[in-house]
PDB file of C-alpha atoms in Angstrom:
ATOM      1  CA  GLN A   1       0.000   0.000   0.000  1.00  0.00           C
ATOM      2  CA  LYS A   2       1.317   3.418  -0.962  1.00  0.00           C
ATOM      3  CA  GLU A   3       1.665   5.938   1.833  1.00  0.00           C
ATOM      4  CA  VAL A   4      -0.329   8.481  -0.148  1.00  0.00           C
ATOM      5  CA  GLU A   5      -3.099   7.516  -2.563  1.00  0.00           C
ATOM      6  CA  GLN A   6      -4.518   9.885  -5.130  1.00  0.00           C
ATOM      7  CA  ASP A   7      -6.833   9.147  -8.033  1.00  0.00           C
ATOM      8  CA  PRO A   8      -4.869  10.049 -11.173  1.00  0.00           C
ATOM      9  CA  GLY A   9      -7.978  10.954 -13.152  1.00  0.00           C
ATOM     10  CA  PRO A  10      -8.172  12.433 -15.678  1.00  0.00           C
ATOM     11  CA  LEU A  11     -10.981  14.612 -14.428  1.00  0.00           C
ATOM     12  CA  SER A  12     -12.872  16.778 -16.902  1.00  0.00           C
ATOM     13  CA  VAL A  13     -15.363  19.450 -15.800  1.00  0.00           C
ATOM     14  CA  PRO A  14     -17.156  22.379 -17.454  1.00  0.00           C
ATOM     15  CA  GLU A  15     -16.085  25.911 -16.696  1.00  0.00           C
ATOM     16  CA  GLY A  16     -17.667  27.208 -13.486  1.00  0.00           C
ATOM     17  CA  ALA A  17     -18.007  23.802 -11.878  1.00  0.00           C
ATOM     18  CA  ILE A  18     -16.858  22.992  -8.365  1.00  0.00           C
ATOM     19  CA  VAL A  19     -13.946  20.591  -8.415  1.00  0.00           C
ATOM     20  CA  SER A  20     -13.181  18.173  -5.621  1.00  0.00           C
ATOM     21  CA  LEU A  21      -9.749  16.549  -5.422  1.00  0.00           C
ATOM     22  CA  ASN A  22      -8.863  14.034  -2.750  1.00  0.00           C
ATOM     23  CA  CYS A  23      -6.032  12.082  -1.183  1.00  0.00           C
ATOM     24  CA  THR A  24      -5.904   9.395   1.455  1.00  0.00           C
ATOM     25  CA  TYR A  25      -2.899   8.480   3.493  1.00  0.00           C
ATOM     26  CA  SER A  26      -1.828   5.701   5.800  1.00  0.00           C
ATOM     27  CA  ASN A  27       0.797   7.289   8.048  1.00  0.00           C
ATOM     28  CA  SER A  28      -0.828   8.942  11.041  1.00  0.00           C
ATOM     29  CA  ALA A  29       2.462  10.719  11.769  1.00  0.00           C
ATOM     30  CA  PHE A  30       1.956  13.129   8.872  1.00  0.00           C
ATOM     31  CA  GLN A  31       1.401  16.590  10.307  1.00  0.00           C
ATOM     32  CA  TYR A  32       1.650  18.976   7.379  1.00  0.00           C
ATOM     33  CA  PHE A  33      -0.444  18.735   4.232  1.00  0.00           C
ATOM     34  CA  MET A  34       0.061  20.565   0.986  1.00  0.00           C
ATOM     35  CA  TRP A  35      -1.531  20.896  -2.401  1.00  0.00           C
ATOM     36  CA  TYR A  36       0.564  21.708  -5.444  1.00  0.00           C
ATOM     37  CA  ARG A  37      -0.406  22.593  -8.991  1.00  0.00           C
ATOM     38  CA  GLN A  38       1.832  21.397 -11.794  1.00  0.00           C
ATOM     39  CA  TYR A  39       1.520  22.453 -15.403  1.00  0.00           C
ATOM     40  CA  SER A  40       2.885  20.114 -18.027  1.00  0.00           C
ATOM     41  CA  ARG A  41       6.668  19.736 -17.822  1.00  0.00           C
ATOM     42  CA  LYS A  42       6.997  22.409 -15.157  1.00  0.00           C
ATOM     43  CA  GLY A  43       7.869  22.376 -11.477  1.00  0.00           C
ATOM     44  CA  PRO A  44       5.064  22.186  -8.884  1.00  0.00           C
ATOM     45  CA  GLU A  45       3.658  25.396  -7.452  1.00  0.00           C
ATOM     46  CA  LEU A  46       2.399  25.482  -3.870  1.00  0.00           C
ATOM     47  CA  LEU A  47      -1.322  26.241  -3.639  1.00  0.00           C
ATOM     48  CA  MET A  48      -2.316  25.446  -0.088  1.00  0.00           C
ATOM     49  CA  TYR A  49      -0.551  24.500   3.118  1.00  0.00           C
ATOM     50  CA  THR A  50      -2.369  23.196   6.176  1.00  0.00           C
ATOM     51  CA  TYR A  51      -1.349  21.841   9.516  1.00  0.00           C
ATOM     52  CA  SER A  52      -4.384  20.801  11.464  1.00  0.00           C
ATOM     53  CA  SER A  53      -7.729  19.210  10.780  1.00  0.00           C
ATOM     54  CA  GLY A  54     -10.325  21.592   9.422  1.00  0.00           C
ATOM     55  CA  ASN A  55     -10.722  23.934   6.496  1.00  0.00           C
ATOM     56  CA  LYS A  56      -8.481  26.605   5.052  1.00  0.00           C
ATOM     57  CA  GLU A  57      -9.683  28.944   2.364  1.00  0.00           C
ATOM     58  CA  ASP A  58      -7.726  31.053  -0.111  1.00  0.00           C
ATOM     59  CA  GLY A  59      -9.743  32.696  -2.832  1.00  0.00           C
ATOM     60  CA  ARG A  60     -11.411  30.013  -4.936  1.00  0.00           C
ATOM     61  CA  PHE A  61      -9.463  27.256  -3.201  1.00  0.00           C
ATOM     62  CA  THR A  62     -10.410  25.440   0.005  1.00  0.00           C
ATOM     63  CA  ALA A  63      -8.236  22.783   1.601  1.00  0.00           C
ATOM     64  CA  GLN A  64      -9.805  20.363   4.009  1.00  0.00           C
ATOM     65  CA  VAL A  65      -8.035  17.943   6.330  1.00  0.00           C
ATOM     66  CA  ASP A  66      -9.646  15.120   8.284  1.00  0.00           C
ATOM     67  CA  LYS A  67      -6.926  13.472  10.318  1.00  0.00           C
ATOM     68  CA  SER A  68      -9.286  10.966  11.916  1.00  0.00           C
ATOM     69  CA  SER A  69     -10.097   9.565   8.476  1.00  0.00           C
ATOM     70  CA  LYS A  70      -6.633  10.245   7.030  1.00  0.00           C
ATOM     71  CA  TYR A  71      -8.276  12.117   4.192  1.00  0.00           C
ATOM     72  CA  ILE A  72      -7.547  15.474   2.634  1.00  0.00           C
ATOM     73  CA  SER A  73      -9.395  17.413  -0.035  1.00  0.00           C
ATOM     74  CA  LEU A  74      -8.943  20.418  -2.258  1.00  0.00           C
ATOM     75  CA  PHE A  75     -12.013  22.218  -3.572  1.00  0.00           C
ATOM     76  CA  ILE A  76     -11.878  24.646  -6.453  1.00  0.00           C
ATOM     77  CA  ARG A  77     -14.892  26.913  -6.879  1.00  0.00           C
ATOM     78  CA  ASP A  78     -15.878  28.567 -10.147  1.00  0.00           C
ATOM     79  CA  SER A  79     -13.269  26.541 -12.008  1.00  0.00           C
ATOM     80  CA  GLN A  80     -11.580  28.196 -14.975  1.00  0.00           C
ATOM     81  CA  PRO A  81      -9.827  26.766 -18.042  1.00  0.00           C
ATOM     82  CA  SER A  82      -6.606  28.164 -16.590  1.00  0.00           C
ATOM     83  CA  ASP A  83      -7.046  25.753 -13.668  1.00  0.00           C
ATOM     84  CA  SER A  84      -6.363  22.872 -16.056  1.00  0.00           C
ATOM     85  CA  ALA A  85      -3.254  21.200 -14.645  1.00  0.00           C
ATOM     86  CA  THR A  86      -2.165  18.283 -12.514  1.00  0.00           C
ATOM     87  CA  TYR A  87      -2.841  18.684  -8.807  1.00  0.00           C
ATOM     88  CA  LEU A  88      -0.605  16.884  -6.353  1.00  0.00           C
ATOM     89  CA  CYS A  89      -1.154  16.406  -2.685  1.00  0.00           C
ATOM     90  CA  ALA A  90       1.938  16.159  -0.517  1.00  0.00           C
ATOM     91  CA  MET A  91       2.646  15.357   3.085  1.00  0.00           C
ATOM     92  CA  ASP A  92       5.572  16.026   5.303  1.00  0.00           C
ATOM     93  CA  GLN A  93       7.569  13.141   6.707  1.00  0.00           C
ATOM     94  CA  GLY A  94      10.329  14.436   8.893  1.00  0.00           C
ATOM     95  CA  GLY A  95      11.147  17.294   6.564  1.00  0.00           C
ATOM     96  CA  LYS A  96      10.733  15.274   3.378  1.00  0.00           C
ATOM     97  CA  LEU A  97       7.697  15.526   1.144  1.00  0.00           C
ATOM     98  CA  ILE A  98       5.754  12.445   0.115  1.00  0.00           C
ATOM     99  CA  PHE A  99       3.657  13.147  -2.961  1.00  0.00           C
ATOM    100  CA  GLY A 100       0.492  11.623  -4.277  1.00  0.00           C
ATOM    101  CA  GLN A 101       0.396  10.517  -7.893  1.00  0.00           C
ATOM    102  CA  GLY A 102      -1.387  13.683  -8.966  1.00  0.00           C
ATOM    103  CA  THR A 103      -4.834  14.215 -10.489  1.00  0.00           C
ATOM    104  CA  GLU A 104      -4.995  15.571 -14.016  1.00  0.00           C
ATOM    105  CA  LEU A 105      -7.742  18.185 -14.253  1.00  0.00           C
ATOM    106  CA  SER A 106      -9.193  19.623 -17.428  1.00  0.00           C
ATOM    107  CA  VAL A 107     -11.666  22.521 -17.273  1.00  0.00           C
ATOM    108  CA  LYS A 108     -13.556  22.903 -20.529  1.00  0.00           C
ATOM    109  CA  PRO A 109     -14.755  26.363 -21.649  1.00  0.00           C
TER     110      PRO A 109
ATOM    111  CA  GLY B   1       8.550  35.609  -4.116  1.00  0.00           C
ATOM    112  CA  ALA B   2      11.490  33.304  -3.911  1.00  0.00           C
ATOM    113  CA  VAL B   3      12.720  31.818  -7.141  1.00  0.00           C
ATOM    114  CA  VAL B   4      14.536  28.601  -7.811  1.00  0.00           C
ATOM    115  CA  SER B   5      16.220  28.414 -11.180  1.00  0.00           C
ATOM    116  CA  GLN B   6      16.950  25.065 -12.803  1.00  0.00           C
ATOM    117  CA  HIS B   7      19.063  24.583 -15.908  1.00  0.00           C
ATOM    118  CA  PRO B   8      18.913  23.149 -18.496  1.00  0.00           C
ATOM    119  CA  SER B   9      15.200  22.713 -19.058  1.00  0.00           C
ATOM    120  CA  ARG B  10      15.753  19.966 -21.566  1.00  0.00           C
ATOM    121  CA  VAL B  11      18.715  17.815 -22.518  1.00  0.00           C
ATOM    122  CA  ILE B  12      19.151  15.006 -24.979  1.00  0.00           C
ATOM    123  CA  CYS B  13      22.276  12.906 -24.709  1.00  0.00           C
ATOM    124  CA  LYS B  14      23.776   9.679 -25.937  1.00  0.00           C
ATOM    125  CA  SER B  15      23.900   6.603 -23.781  1.00  0.00           C
ATOM    126  CA  GLY B  16      27.081   6.477 -21.700  1.00  0.00           C
ATOM    127  CA  THR B  17      27.572  10.216 -21.385  1.00  0.00           C
ATOM    128  CA  SER B  18      27.196  12.289 -18.216  1.00  0.00           C
ATOM    129  CA  VAL B  19      24.760  15.133 -17.754  1.00  0.00           C
ATOM    130  CA  LYS B  20      24.904  17.910 -15.175  1.00  0.00           C
ATOM    131  CA  ILE B  21      21.793  19.725 -13.954  1.00  0.00           C
ATOM    132  CA  GLU B  22      22.048  22.939 -11.947  1.00  0.00           C
ATOM    133  CA  CYS B  23      19.682  24.243  -9.303  1.00  0.00           C
ATOM    134  CA  ARG B  24      20.086  27.784  -8.007  1.00  0.00           C
ATOM    135  CA  SER B  25      18.220  29.724  -5.367  1.00  0.00           C
ATOM    136  CA  LEU B  26      18.149  33.245  -6.769  1.00  0.00           C
ATOM    137  CA  ASP B  27      17.138  35.429  -3.863  1.00  0.00           C
ATOM    138  CA  PHE B  28      17.753  33.385  -0.750  1.00  0.00           C
ATOM    139  CA  GLN B  29      20.311  31.057   0.732  1.00  0.00           C
ATOM    140  CA  ALA B  30      19.417  27.391   0.878  1.00  0.00           C
ATOM    141  CA  THR B  31      21.351  25.106   3.181  1.00  0.00           C
ATOM    142  CA  THR B  32      19.221  22.221   1.963  1.00  0.00           C
ATOM    143  CA  MET B  33      18.010  21.396  -1.516  1.00  0.00           C
ATOM    144  CA  PHE B  34      16.056  18.386  -2.678  1.00  0.00           C
ATOM    145  CA  TRP B  35      16.233  16.429  -5.928  1.00  0.00           C
ATOM    146  CA  TYR B  36      13.192  14.619  -7.293  1.00  0.00           C
ATOM    147  CA  ARG B  37      12.510  12.429 -10.245  1.00  0.00           C
ATOM    148  CA  GLN B  38       9.163  12.171 -12.025  1.00  0.00           C
ATOM    149  CA  PHE B  39       8.141   9.681 -14.676  1.00  0.00           C
ATOM    150  CA  PRO B  40       5.159  10.450 -16.952  1.00  0.00           C
ATOM    151  CA  LYS B  41       1.843  10.359 -15.099  1.00  0.00           C
ATOM    152  CA  GLN B  42       3.696   9.487 -11.908  1.00  0.00           C
ATOM    153  CA  SER B  43       4.381  11.231  -8.649  1.00  0.00           C
ATOM    154  CA  LEU B  44       7.512  13.089  -7.698  1.00  0.00           C
ATOM    155  CA  MET B  45       9.897  10.697  -6.008  1.00  0.00           C
ATOM    156  CA  LEU B  46      12.549  12.104  -3.721  1.00  0.00           C
ATOM    157  CA  MET B  47      16.001  10.988  -4.812  1.00  0.00           C
ATOM    158  CA  ALA B  48      18.265  12.775  -2.386  1.00  0.00           C
ATOM    159  CA  THR B  49      18.660  15.646   0.025  1.00  0.00           C
ATOM    160  CA  SER B  50      21.525  17.949  -0.778  1.00  0.00           C
ATOM    161  CA  ASN B  51      23.253  19.587   2.166  1.00  0.00           C
ATOM    162  CA  GLU B  52      25.581  22.545   1.745  1.00  0.00           C
ATOM    163  CA  GLY B  53      29.120  21.639   2.703  1.00  0.00           C
ATOM    164  CA  SER B  54      28.443  17.978   3.404  1.00  0.00           C
ATOM    165  CA  LYS B  55      27.514  14.761   1.664  1.00  0.00           C
ATOM    166  CA  ALA B  56      24.078  14.313   0.226  1.00  0.00           C
ATOM    167  CA  THR B  57      21.603  11.936   1.798  1.00  0.00           C
ATOM    168  CA  TYR B  58      20.214   9.477  -0.714  1.00  0.00           C
ATOM    169  CA  GLU B  59      16.882   7.691  -0.577  1.00  0.00           C
ATOM    170  CA  GLN B  60      16.750   3.939  -0.564  1.00  0.00           C
ATOM    171  CA  GLY B  61      17.325   2.473  -4.002  1.00  0.00           C
ATOM    172  CA  VAL B  62      19.032   5.560  -5.445  1.00  0.00           C
ATOM    173  CA  GLU B  63      22.583   4.868  -6.601  1.00  0.00           C
ATOM    174  CA  LYS B  64      25.014   7.348  -5.088  1.00  0.00           C
ATOM    175  CA  ASP B  65      27.677   6.720  -7.694  1.00  0.00           C
ATOM    176  CA  LYS B  66      25.276   7.247 -10.547  1.00  0.00           C
ATOM    177  CA  PHE B  67      23.575  10.392  -9.299  1.00  0.00           C
ATOM    178  CA  LEU B  68      26.311  12.651  -8.000  1.00  0.00           C
ATOM    179  CA  ILE B  69      25.181  15.627  -5.978  1.00  0.00           C
ATOM    180  CA  ASN B  70      27.313  18.604  -5.137  1.00  0.00           C
ATOM    181  CA  HIS B  71      26.143  21.485  -2.955  1.00  0.00           C
ATOM    182  CA  ALA B  72      29.220  23.663  -2.859  1.00  0.00           C
ATOM    183  CA  SER B  73      27.537  26.956  -2.014  1.00  0.00           C
ATOM    184  CA  LEU B  74      24.397  28.204  -0.313  1.00  0.00           C
ATOM    185  CA  THR B  75      22.781  29.007  -3.653  1.00  0.00           C
ATOM    186  CA  LEU B  76      23.823  26.166  -5.925  1.00  0.00           C
ATOM    187  CA  SER B  77      23.324  22.426  -6.006  1.00  0.00           C
ATOM    188  CA  THR B  78      24.168  20.220  -8.975  1.00  0.00           C
ATOM    189  CA  LEU B  79      22.992  16.762  -9.939  1.00  0.00           C
ATOM    190  CA  THR B  80      25.195  14.811 -12.335  1.00  0.00           C
ATOM    191  CA  VAL B  81      23.758  11.729 -13.983  1.00  0.00           C
ATOM    192  CA  THR B  82      26.840   9.668 -14.781  1.00  0.00           C
ATOM    193  CA  SER B  83      27.008   7.168 -17.643  1.00  0.00           C
ATOM    194  CA  ALA B  84      23.393   7.841 -18.489  1.00  0.00           C
ATOM    195  CA  HIS B  85      21.261   5.079 -19.954  1.00  0.00           C
ATOM    196  CA  PRO B  86      17.812   5.202 -21.581  1.00  0.00           C
ATOM    197  CA  GLU B  87      16.164   4.089 -18.326  1.00  0.00           C
ATOM    198  CA  ASP B  88      17.482   7.296 -16.715  1.00  0.00           C
ATOM    199  CA  SER B  89      15.269   9.319 -19.054  1.00  0.00           C
ATOM    200  CA  SER B  90      12.944  11.224 -16.777  1.00  0.00           C
ATOM    201  CA  PHE B  91      11.907  14.643 -15.507  1.00  0.00           C
ATOM    202  CA  TYR B  92      14.240  15.832 -12.754  1.00  0.00           C
ATOM    203  CA  ILE B  93      13.120  18.592 -10.400  1.00  0.00           C
ATOM    204  CA  CYS B  94      14.933  20.371  -7.607  1.00  0.00           C
ATOM    205  CA  SER B  95      13.502  22.284  -4.702  1.00  0.00           C
ATOM    206  CA  ALA B  96      14.946  24.616  -2.141  1.00  0.00           C
ATOM    207  CA  GLY B  97      13.546  26.378   0.837  1.00  0.00           C
ATOM    208  CA  ARG B  98      14.146  29.128   3.264  1.00  0.00           C
ATOM    209  CA  GLN B  99      14.485  28.001   6.806  1.00  0.00           C
ATOM    210  CA  GLY B 100      11.122  27.610   8.471  1.00  0.00           C
ATOM    211  CA  GLY B 101       9.299  24.648   7.063  1.00  0.00           C
ATOM    212  CA  ASN B 102       7.868  23.093   3.970  1.00  0.00           C
ATOM    213  CA  GLU B 103       5.575  26.014   3.224  1.00  0.00           C
ATOM    214  CA  LYS B 104       8.703  27.833   2.228  1.00  0.00           C
ATOM    215  CA  LEU B 105       9.762  25.220  -0.345  1.00  0.00           C
ATOM    216  CA  PHE B 106      10.038  26.377  -3.941  1.00  0.00           C
ATOM    217  CA  PHE B 107      10.530  24.167  -6.947  1.00  0.00           C
ATOM    218  CA  GLY B 108      12.630  24.607 -10.034  1.00  0.00           C
ATOM    219  CA  SER B 109      11.036  24.351 -13.448  1.00  0.00           C
ATOM    220  CA  GLY B 110      12.438  20.878 -14.014  1.00  0.00           C
ATOM    221  CA  THR B 111      14.792  19.247 -16.497  1.00  0.00           C
ATOM    222  CA  GLN B 112      13.579  16.742 -19.054  1.00  0.00           C
ATOM    223  CA  LEU B 113      16.388  14.267 -19.688  1.00  0.00           C
ATOM    224  CA  SER B 114      16.203  12.035 -22.729  1.00  0.00           C
ATOM    225  CA  VAL B 115      18.944   9.444 -23.155  1.00  0.00           C
ATOM    226  CA  LEU B 116      19.179   7.927 -26.628  1.00  0.00           C
TER     227      LEU B 116
END
């Protein structure tokens, strides 16, 4: 079993839709949770960073962490074609990041 | 914001040759840099942690003699793929961070290595 599981997609939605991206993890020691956006053949860009269970909102993005279920989510409201990218969850393990496989998202105009 | 510059962005080489990839932190000093490898449709896999002034720490299964890492200054780390083979073809990405935690990590733009 992988430490971090993420559905690779691809996920295709119409413009304006609410997108829900999810990851599950097995290591209860993970304390920090991140979401990155990666455009094709580029380095990842940090979108959201959370520490505790609960919600964190930044503009159209909301990160949600449920430590009891070992489940994290990223919601994108009013999705735009420019949001089309691969979204990776990542978790901290003693200073090292463990990444999910990434979900490929396509937002159609 | 902080910028991490990675060069080259793309390299094609013949089997058996060595390739050097540079990672620079442009506006901050990085005592630690990280090197990742990413195959198509796959996650980023940490290869090694580069420490300024000391030996790199390699992840299990990563060959130290094949992937040479040098972190000679606080703003530059290099990854050299020695005697490259087609199976080394991959996307290599570095990251560096200010002191203070993973929220301060910034990634380079990546290097696509193709070994013929």
